[in-house]
Amino acid sequence: MTQGRDDAPQFIEPIELPDRPFTARNIADWRQCPRKFLLSWFVPREETRRFLGGPATLHQALRDALVDCYRQGGPREVPLDRVEAIFEDGWDGSACADSLEEERLHAQGLKMLRDYHASHQRPWPRAIEVDLRMEVTLGDHRFVAVADAVMREEDGGVNAMRWLSSRRPPSVNEIFESPSWALLFACAREHFPDEDVSVTMYSLRRGSGHRVRFREDEFEPLVSWLTRAADRIRVATEFPPETGTHCRWCRARSRCPALR
């Protein structure tokens, strides 16, 4: 609220954002830099590509290959050469910093795929969904999370998986402290209401993963963190920039007034 020239109170309307669900990344962007959040909602994908870098391009090519593999039946059913071909189709070395990074990441990607394919020849787990987008209502807001694959485990449970290719994947403790993983769990629990639901972070570099189930006392504070932030975003009238080291790889860098 501000005062006008006649000293009558003037109310500033909140910025009207598109009516679409929040992701955990949206909330993290807003907490890191409100302007990054605002601009990221409107920046076209083609503008963000050049700020993603080689590691992000590597991860997308790996994900494309594994999603296709499980869509066709999984590593037991799909030959390695097809998995590698999908990876090659999705690989874009132009996003790398130089030719050395391009060569290194490409070789790492092929090794990760070969190791994963070789170590997943058992009939379990089997994919019941791939690239599954799930929505849930928390508080007064819609949220969305995506599972790379949803597996039916040998114990009968439903496991929403994400593959990570980062050098330092989260530890078990970090997963339990992460609103992103809590949101994936919330969405999976809503989507599969009668199932024993878990979520798994699988590190492609390490060839292993963490499968977790959130208890209510672990889950509720993270959900509250998301909904409180969403409450504030929906009534915000200003989205000031917060500059820092994160600006270097910001998806909205080309449009940010603080970096001009």
XYZ file of C-alpha atoms in Angstrom:
260
model
C 0.000 0.000 0.000
C 1.267 3.502 -0.878
C 0.001 7.048 -0.351
C -1.234 9.013 -3.375
C -1.060 12.776 -3.859
C -4.371 13.137 -2.031
C -3.024 10.995 0.828
C -5.586 8.301 0.023
C -4.173 4.777 0.282
C -3.178 3.265 -3.071
C -3.092 -0.512 -3.326
C -0.552 -2.147 -5.611
C -1.961 -5.200 -7.343
C 0.065 -8.438 -7.228
C 1.725 -9.395 -10.511
C -0.581 -11.746 -12.386
C 1.366 -14.920 -13.119
C 0.263 -17.586 -15.579
C -2.140 -20.081 -14.046
C 0.066 -23.135 -13.992
C 1.385 -25.354 -11.217
C 4.575 -24.590 -9.349
C 7.589 -26.875 -9.448
C 10.030 -27.229 -6.582
C 12.561 -25.544 -8.845
C 10.268 -22.515 -9.230
C 10.185 -22.132 -5.460
C 13.957 -22.556 -5.172
C 14.456 -19.919 -7.890
C 12.248 -17.471 -6.015
C 14.108 -17.967 -2.748
C 17.457 -17.546 -4.493
C 16.444 -14.568 -6.633
C 12.859 -13.327 -7.078
C 13.712 -11.796 -10.457
C 15.141 -15.122 -11.674
C 11.853 -16.768 -10.757
C 9.794 -14.134 -12.546
C 11.852 -14.092 -15.726
C 12.149 -17.884 -15.876
C 8.379 -18.159 -16.178
C 8.466 -16.182 -19.412
C 11.851 -16.912 -21.041
C 11.481 -19.223 -24.073
C 13.393 -22.499 -23.942
C 15.560 -21.582 -26.936
C 16.908 -18.584 -25.001
C 17.899 -20.690 -21.999
C 19.800 -23.341 -23.910
C 23.097 -21.477 -24.099
C 23.193 -21.034 -20.319
C 22.663 -24.717 -19.504
C 26.213 -25.863 -20.250
C 27.699 -29.249 -21.035
C 26.704 -31.145 -17.850
C 23.027 -30.259 -18.274
C 23.117 -31.288 -21.934
C 24.781 -34.562 -20.924
C 22.073 -35.264 -18.381
C 19.280 -34.621 -20.879
C 20.828 -36.986 -23.431
C 21.242 -39.682 -20.758
C 17.662 -39.230 -19.602
C 16.322 -39.419 -23.166
C 18.187 -42.679 -23.725
C 16.989 -44.309 -20.500
C 13.388 -43.136 -20.858
C 13.310 -44.650 -24.349
C 14.922 -47.832 -23.034
C 12.272 -48.350 -20.366
C 9.475 -47.345 -22.721
C 10.589 -50.277 -24.880
C 10.789 -52.734 -21.974
C 14.009 -51.965 -20.099
C 17.668 -53.026 -20.352
C 16.783 -56.749 -20.562
C 14.685 -56.124 -23.664
C 16.506 -53.275 -25.387
C 19.971 -53.812 -26.890
C 22.754 -51.503 -25.838
C 23.320 -50.204 -29.353
C 19.790 -48.749 -29.431
C 20.324 -47.066 -26.059
C 23.584 -45.574 -27.311
C 21.929 -44.419 -30.558
C 19.268 -42.482 -28.633
C 22.000 -40.905 -26.535
C 23.899 -39.858 -29.672
C 20.747 -38.327 -31.153
C 20.233 -36.211 -28.042
C 23.860 -35.268 -27.479
C 24.756 -31.679 -28.386
C 28.398 -30.867 -27.850
C 27.950 -27.227 -28.839
C 26.711 -26.505 -25.304
C 30.123 -27.466 -23.878
C 32.749 -24.886 -22.966
C 35.315 -26.296 -25.413
C 36.229 -29.412 -27.379
C 37.988 -30.986 -24.398
C 34.846 -30.788 -22.257
C 32.769 -32.080 -25.160
C 35.003 -35.132 -25.603
C 35.194 -35.824 -21.875
C 31.456 -35.571 -21.203
C 30.552 -37.602 -24.273
C 32.846 -40.441 -23.158
C 31.478 -40.268 -19.613
C 27.923 -40.446 -20.924
C 28.557 -43.586 -22.947
C 30.301 -45.233 -19.991
C 27.413 -44.425 -17.645
C 24.919 -45.914 -20.093
C 26.963 -49.063 -20.625
C 27.438 -49.597 -16.910
C 23.737 -49.021 -16.204
C 22.633 -51.338 -19.000
C 24.970 -54.113 -17.840
C 23.882 -53.873 -14.193
C 20.115 -53.858 -14.850
C 19.516 -57.178 -16.553
C 17.240 -58.627 -13.854
C 13.450 -58.759 -14.404
C 12.890 -56.436 -11.409
C 12.258 -53.610 -11.099
C 10.071 -53.068 -14.161
C 8.762 -49.748 -15.386
C 5.016 -49.113 -15.185
C 5.335 -45.457 -16.288
C 8.065 -43.337 -17.854
C 8.472 -39.555 -17.947
C 5.415 -39.257 -15.712
C 4.124 -35.768 -14.927
C 2.121 -35.710 -11.681
C 0.161 -32.868 -10.084
C -0.942 -32.380 -6.502
C -2.760 -29.613 -4.621
C -0.964 -28.428 -1.495
C -2.579 -25.655 0.503
C -4.188 -23.349 -2.039
C -1.726 -24.098 -4.816
C -1.106 -26.638 -7.551
C 2.320 -28.234 -7.750
C 3.844 -30.575 -10.309
C 6.733 -33.044 -10.283
C 8.066 -35.413 -12.921
C 9.408 -38.923 -12.378
C 11.880 -40.177 -14.972
C 10.419 -43.639 -14.460
C 8.015 -45.283 -12.028
C 9.058 -48.800 -11.142
C 7.194 -51.763 -9.764
C 9.710 -53.156 -7.308
C 10.143 -56.825 -6.443
C 8.657 -56.126 -2.992
C 5.474 -54.868 -4.681
C 6.053 -51.172 -3.980
C 5.833 -48.301 -6.433
C 9.068 -46.372 -6.774
C 9.240 -42.938 -8.468
C 12.785 -42.622 -9.801
C 15.019 -39.853 -11.000
C 18.384 -40.430 -12.623
C 21.154 -37.994 -11.732
C 24.433 -37.502 -13.558
C 25.898 -34.804 -11.303
C 29.322 -35.253 -9.772
C 27.971 -34.843 -6.254
C 24.533 -36.429 -5.977
C 22.582 -35.774 -2.765
C 23.129 -37.956 0.267
C 20.259 -39.688 2.039
C 20.132 -36.870 4.592
C 20.024 -34.258 1.834
C 17.127 -36.071 0.159
C 15.162 -36.043 3.415
C 15.835 -32.306 3.717
C 14.882 -31.508 0.112
C 11.498 -29.977 -0.802
C 12.037 -31.260 -4.355
C 12.122 -34.891 -3.275
C 9.277 -34.340 -0.823
C 7.181 -32.911 -3.655
C 7.933 -35.921 -5.854
C 6.851 -38.159 -2.974
C 3.654 -36.124 -2.468
C 2.775 -36.323 -6.150
C 3.498 -40.055 -6.346
C 1.439 -40.719 -3.223
C -1.464 -38.778 -4.757
C -1.108 -40.517 -8.128
C -0.838 -44.024 -6.619
C -3.080 -43.728 -3.535
C -3.324 -47.430 -2.691
C 0.349 -48.259 -3.143
C 3.441 -48.453 -0.966
C 5.182 -45.402 -2.456
C 8.864 -44.536 -2.350
C 11.198 -42.273 -4.313
C 14.685 -43.055 -5.531
C 17.626 -40.904 -6.512
C 19.849 -43.049 -8.742
C 23.354 -41.734 -9.428
C 24.467 -42.815 -12.897
C 28.063 -41.914 -12.078
C 28.172 -44.050 -8.945
C 25.951 -46.848 -10.207
C 23.820 -46.825 -7.080
C 20.865 -45.033 -5.554
C 18.967 -44.091 -2.422
C 15.366 -45.278 -2.098
C 13.461 -43.418 0.619
C 10.007 -43.095 2.141
C 9.052 -39.923 3.980
C 7.350 -40.133 7.357
C 4.698 -37.529 8.074
C 6.963 -35.640 10.502
C 9.667 -35.457 7.810
C 7.250 -34.670 5.019
C 5.010 -31.949 6.474
C 7.695 -29.286 7.189
C 8.932 -29.513 3.590
C 5.410 -29.225 2.204
C 4.834 -26.202 4.456
C 8.046 -24.650 3.112
C 6.693 -24.971 -0.433
C 3.210 -23.678 0.313
C 4.384 -20.703 2.377
C 6.656 -19.633 -0.461
C 3.847 -20.081 -2.995
C 1.557 -17.960 -0.794
C 4.088 -15.133 -0.877
C 4.725 -15.422 -4.614
C 1.034 -15.152 -5.469
C 0.670 -11.854 -3.565
C 4.056 -10.379 -4.510
C 4.112 -6.977 -6.182
C 7.886 -6.792 -6.691
C 10.495 -9.355 -7.733
C 13.877 -7.700 -7.082
C 17.095 -9.277 -8.405
C 19.565 -10.852 -5.976
C 22.948 -11.005 -7.677
C 25.609 -13.562 -6.826
C 27.662 -16.418 -8.218
C 24.453 -18.111 -9.368
C 24.024 -15.369 -12.001
C 26.655 -16.980 -14.222
C 24.387 -19.884 -15.137
C 21.016 -18.211 -14.679
C 18.419 -19.297 -17.238
C 17.090 -15.730 -17.371
C 20.479 -14.013 -17.600
C 19.851 -12.456 -21.022
C 16.776 -10.596 -19.739
C 17.930 -9.572 -16.271
C 18.266 -5.779 -15.821
C 20.783 -6.268 -13.011
C 23.269 -7.861 -15.450
C 23.056 -5.392 -18.296
